[in-house]
XYZ file of C-alpha atoms in Angstrom:
364
model
C 87.271 85.671 119.469
C 90.540 88.172 119.239
C 90.486 89.910 115.401
C 93.466 90.268 114.166
C 95.122 92.863 110.981
C 97.685 91.849 108.655
C 99.912 94.551 106.930
C 102.044 93.922 104.073
C 103.881 96.891 103.770
C 104.315 99.928 106.538
C 104.564 102.578 104.274
C 103.054 106.019 104.880
C 99.365 105.006 104.004
C 99.980 101.446 105.593
C 101.367 103.218 108.256
C 98.432 105.903 108.794
C 96.252 102.564 108.147
C 97.731 100.811 110.962
C 97.646 103.859 113.269
C 94.258 104.679 113.003
C 93.327 101.125 113.789
C 95.513 100.991 117.029
C 93.703 104.261 117.547
C 90.116 102.949 117.288
C 90.206 99.054 117.945
C 92.921 99.189 120.669
C 92.520 95.125 121.121
C 93.087 94.151 117.684
C 96.551 92.246 117.042
C 97.994 93.612 114.228
C 100.657 91.570 112.584
C 103.273 93.647 109.763
C 105.550 92.352 107.016
C 108.170 95.183 105.386
C 111.023 94.437 103.899
C 112.786 97.385 105.879
C 113.342 96.461 109.395
C 114.068 99.440 110.500
C 110.593 100.137 109.492
C 109.438 97.127 111.722
C 111.277 98.145 114.574
C 109.964 101.886 114.596
C 106.374 100.296 114.465
C 107.412 97.844 117.412
C 108.554 101.261 119.425
C 105.905 102.962 119.096
C 103.138 99.692 119.872
C 101.734 100.308 116.732
C 102.085 96.355 115.845
C 102.094 93.280 117.768
C 104.080 90.887 115.468
C 106.807 91.805 112.910
C 107.871 89.597 110.592
C 110.666 89.354 107.893
C 108.704 86.946 105.523
C 105.029 86.181 104.783
C 104.275 83.147 106.922
C 101.798 81.889 109.171
C 101.456 84.746 111.015
C 98.899 85.647 108.520
C 96.596 83.218 108.866
C 93.069 84.017 110.476
C 93.479 87.611 109.497
C 89.806 89.310 109.561
C 91.675 92.080 107.427
C 94.340 91.599 105.062
C 95.623 94.849 103.775
C 98.122 95.103 100.618
C 100.170 98.515 101.007
C 103.212 98.514 99.203
C 103.428 99.618 95.532
C 101.231 99.136 93.315
C 102.793 96.733 90.782
C 104.530 94.611 93.854
C 100.164 94.204 95.247
C 99.518 92.224 92.642
C 102.670 90.207 92.775
C 101.861 89.635 96.474
C 98.221 88.030 96.100
C 99.652 84.673 94.972
C 101.287 84.444 98.634
C 98.392 85.701 100.545
C 96.191 83.128 98.720
C 96.955 80.216 101.031
C 95.947 82.603 104.032
C 92.287 83.448 102.939
C 88.857 82.188 104.958
C 85.571 82.745 104.991
C 85.576 85.375 107.202
C 88.774 87.199 105.880
C 88.470 90.634 103.765
C 91.683 91.306 101.440
C 92.389 94.752 100.243
C 94.773 96.604 98.917
C 95.083 100.769 99.069
C 96.844 101.600 95.699
C 95.574 104.238 93.939
C 95.494 102.374 90.333
C 92.731 98.943 90.828
C 91.993 97.876 87.525
C 95.518 95.550 87.479
C 94.834 94.246 90.885
C 90.990 93.680 90.237
C 92.414 91.611 87.179
C 94.676 89.538 89.201
C 91.951 88.912 91.526
C 89.633 87.729 89.015
C 92.476 85.298 87.501
C 93.459 83.710 90.613
C 89.968 83.099 91.918
C 89.557 84.976 94.892
C 86.872 87.210 94.075
C 85.183 86.703 97.427
C 87.629 87.696 99.702
C 88.802 91.227 97.923
C 87.428 94.656 98.437
C 89.604 96.978 96.894
C 90.459 100.327 98.612
C 92.399 103.593 98.063
C 91.893 105.898 101.187
C 92.219 109.511 99.171
C 94.917 110.927 101.382
C 98.542 111.221 100.973
C 101.636 113.895 101.222
C 104.194 114.796 99.332
C 106.380 112.914 102.428
C 106.441 109.044 102.473
C 107.575 106.291 104.803
C 106.317 104.929 107.978
C 108.067 107.841 110.223
C 106.004 110.123 108.693
C 102.797 108.345 108.964
C 99.962 109.156 111.354
C 96.280 108.140 112.050
C 94.537 111.150 111.734
C 95.993 110.805 107.601
C 92.317 109.403 106.682
C 90.371 111.165 108.958
C 87.559 112.889 106.878
C 89.094 111.158 103.764
C 86.854 109.913 101.517
C 87.993 106.381 101.031
C 86.978 104.573 97.885
C 86.398 101.174 97.716
C 85.985 98.856 94.848
C 84.637 95.512 95.480
C 84.510 92.109 93.500
C 81.707 91.156 91.746
C 81.595 87.857 94.165
C 82.066 89.445 97.537
C 79.134 89.025 99.923
C 76.726 92.217 100.423
C 77.587 91.517 104.539
C 81.422 91.464 103.940
C 80.985 94.935 101.743
C 78.489 96.665 104.468
C 81.115 95.144 107.196
C 83.920 96.884 106.015
C 82.327 100.103 105.425
C 81.625 100.158 108.822
C 84.952 99.354 109.584
C 86.225 101.939 107.352
C 84.087 104.430 109.148
C 85.226 103.699 112.332
C 88.500 105.047 111.102
C 86.847 107.910 110.972
C 87.163 107.737 106.618
C 84.541 108.165 104.318
C 83.427 104.962 102.410
C 82.482 105.630 98.952
C 82.044 102.817 96.887
C 82.912 102.786 92.717
C 83.548 100.064 89.976
C 87.264 99.767 89.644
C 87.466 101.016 86.102
C 85.616 104.353 87.063
C 87.638 104.720 89.621
C 90.950 104.699 87.424
C 89.542 107.161 85.297
C 88.446 109.863 87.709
C 91.842 109.935 89.805
C 93.641 109.739 86.507
C 92.049 113.124 86.170
C 92.131 114.320 90.033
C 95.351 113.016 91.136
C 97.536 111.193 88.569
C 97.223 114.413 86.151
C 98.003 116.986 88.636
C 101.083 115.082 89.926
C 102.243 114.522 85.785
C 101.490 118.183 85.424
C 103.154 119.983 88.891
C 106.408 117.638 87.868
C 106.407 118.661 84.051
C 105.869 122.480 85.652
C 109.509 122.057 87.941
C 111.171 120.895 85.224
C 110.328 123.264 82.417
C 111.198 125.783 84.634
C 114.494 124.032 85.538
C 114.950 123.526 81.889
C 114.274 126.929 80.554
C 116.063 129.053 84.047
C 118.390 131.413 83.338
C 122.133 130.990 83.662
C 121.887 132.484 87.414
C 118.585 130.475 88.197
C 116.856 133.784 88.830
C 114.069 131.525 88.022
C 114.379 129.140 90.916
C 115.651 132.131 92.730
C 112.391 134.609 92.330
C 110.013 131.536 92.634
C 107.036 132.621 94.656
C 105.001 130.675 97.028
C 102.267 130.386 94.930
C 104.456 128.307 92.484
C 105.593 126.170 95.690
C 102.309 125.555 96.440
C 101.170 124.613 92.843
C 103.836 122.055 92.825
C 104.441 121.215 96.089
C 102.935 117.493 95.052
C 106.264 117.111 92.782
C 108.168 116.283 95.648
C 106.195 112.843 96.238
C 107.916 109.685 95.195
C 109.474 109.397 91.722
C 109.245 105.464 91.988
C 105.525 105.682 93.128
C 104.416 107.934 90.171
C 106.377 105.772 88.028
C 104.382 102.693 88.996
C 101.252 104.551 88.608
C 101.839 105.738 85.280
C 102.560 102.613 84.095
C 99.805 100.662 85.427
C 97.045 103.373 84.318
C 98.656 104.371 81.270
C 95.486 104.294 79.112
C 93.459 106.671 81.259
C 96.704 108.754 82.077
C 97.095 108.940 78.248
C 93.613 109.724 77.180
C 92.976 112.531 79.988
C 96.349 114.104 79.524
C 95.837 114.406 75.216
C 92.531 115.852 76.308
C 94.772 118.662 78.564
C 97.866 119.005 76.204
C 94.299 120.188 73.955
C 92.962 122.340 76.629
C 96.308 124.081 76.906
C 96.313 124.657 72.916
C 92.915 126.501 73.006
C 94.054 128.490 75.860
C 96.845 129.669 73.451
C 95.075 130.688 70.769
C 93.074 132.703 72.917
C 96.263 134.379 74.186
C 97.500 134.796 70.072
C 94.360 136.193 69.399
C 94.239 138.462 72.201
C 90.835 137.904 73.126
C 89.883 139.737 75.957
C 86.758 138.298 76.787
C 86.939 134.403 76.902
C 90.347 134.842 78.227
C 88.611 136.375 80.904
C 86.044 133.333 80.993
C 88.339 130.753 81.427
C 89.912 132.329 84.409
C 86.700 133.224 86.050
C 84.941 129.703 84.994
C 88.251 128.260 86.753
C 87.917 130.429 90.103
C 83.995 129.515 90.483
C 84.399 125.931 90.134
C 87.293 125.710 92.328
C 85.616 128.005 94.944
C 82.710 125.520 94.871
C 85.144 122.259 95.739
C 83.969 121.304 98.897
C 86.286 121.586 101.613
C 84.851 119.458 104.111
C 86.678 116.192 102.993
C 90.026 115.425 102.189
C 91.333 114.395 98.836
C 93.071 112.411 96.828
C 96.168 115.504 97.210
C 96.561 116.247 100.587
C 95.832 119.928 101.465
C 98.708 121.880 102.895
C 97.102 123.678 106.263
C 98.960 126.725 106.149
C 98.796 130.458 106.931
C 101.019 133.564 106.309
C 101.743 136.307 108.826
C 103.386 139.701 108.500
C 106.407 139.771 110.354
C 108.796 142.755 111.668
C 112.471 142.368 110.846
C 113.633 142.522 114.230
C 115.430 139.620 116.373
C 113.365 137.567 117.831
C 110.339 138.158 115.844
C 110.102 134.377 115.023
C 110.758 133.624 118.085
C 107.696 135.530 119.777
C 105.088 133.945 117.012
C 106.453 130.384 117.802
C 106.243 130.787 121.261
C 102.754 132.200 121.199
C 101.625 129.313 118.985
C 103.420 126.875 121.366
C 102.057 128.305 124.803
C 98.560 127.244 123.363
C 99.366 123.769 122.489
C 99.493 124.271 118.440
C 102.137 121.935 117.314
C 104.000 123.459 113.929
C 104.510 120.977 111.252
C 106.770 123.596 108.955
C 107.657 127.307 109.300
C 109.949 130.071 107.530
C 110.613 133.363 105.759
C 109.074 133.524 102.460
C 111.061 135.816 100.427
C 109.169 136.165 97.072
C 105.305 136.477 97.284
C 101.558 138.129 96.445
C 101.750 139.694 99.736
C 103.318 143.001 100.676
C 106.522 143.295 102.929
C 108.054 140.165 104.836
C 106.149 137.400 105.722
C 106.312 134.103 107.943
C 104.935 131.019 106.191
C 103.159 128.991 109.148
C 102.112 125.029 108.274
C 99.805 122.846 110.988
C 98.969 119.356 110.705
C 95.892 119.791 110.225
C 92.894 122.520 109.886
C 91.449 123.118 113.406
C 95.126 123.827 114.429
C 95.671 126.378 111.655
C 92.456 128.396 112.277
C 92.962 128.400 115.815
C 96.626 129.818 115.013
C 94.521 132.429 113.113
C 92.285 133.999 115.775
C 95.609 133.855 118.350
C 97.781 135.741 116.208
C 94.890 138.101 115.313
C 94.406 138.738 118.784
C 98.017 139.533 119.522
C 97.914 142.272 116.446
C 99.418 140.399 113.647
C 98.198 140.371 110.297
C 97.209 136.872 108.764
C 96.818 135.643 105.712
C 94.761 132.179 104.987
C 95.280 130.770 101.657
């Protein structure tokens, strides 16, 4: 029997999972619903999906997997519509970064034996199906939060399915998941957004802060470009955890301020040294909830054709450039070209290649 997979929503995450399924399970039939007809047309044109539907109907019957990939506040609402399509071999899942609310709805509907919550710890500041790609979830932790009624055999089957999509499954309680992601994903987005707004509100009349913002500022605030609607929903659905964590973080900032006010040299040094050591100990072998930017910085001589020469070297060696531009104010000296790639392998190849041509290259 041919396996069928259903998708409710084909945005960045839903589209990326669908593309990964198409890549690693090419014989599976994929049916998808999305409110955006252009998205469905593009997914059909790229042969990612087999059936595009503009309403949730009988096309979703007999699915082996049903993915809810809409914004978190809508996924819970879609559960009621999906209930009639569930059968004993079906696994119902979602991809939301907040789990408690949907688990409560699953319990109230009495469909726990079908539901395994999911959260691929990968993403991008860019949104939509047009930015999705199969490799987005590759080597990323994929958190699974099974309802307590789910049979062990179903959970093992879904774990294997996720592994075959080249992600790394990790089973957590849904409450534990929401607390952890509150600290390592939700809080950083709030910090990035508040930092950008702080600079905006305290800038000079001639916007000197904005124009002089160095590469480091743009790097740590990159995630502030994420979807405001998505983060509005996340803050409202995980508000208890976020509020508690944010309160602790505010206290830590107050503590840091006191050290500076007191000119406590040793304690200030320890703060920076401790954070440096802890950050350097974070493994880089797998992706976290905030997608890493694979960028290299290359010194460039201010002359005609300088950028074209570098682009030609990279392109002629089969390296695809995601983004490229001059950084006018940064931590290095002289002029620099920032080159961003789609994956770590490409960035490492670029470093060796440019060094071979005697360019001075910085890795970040």
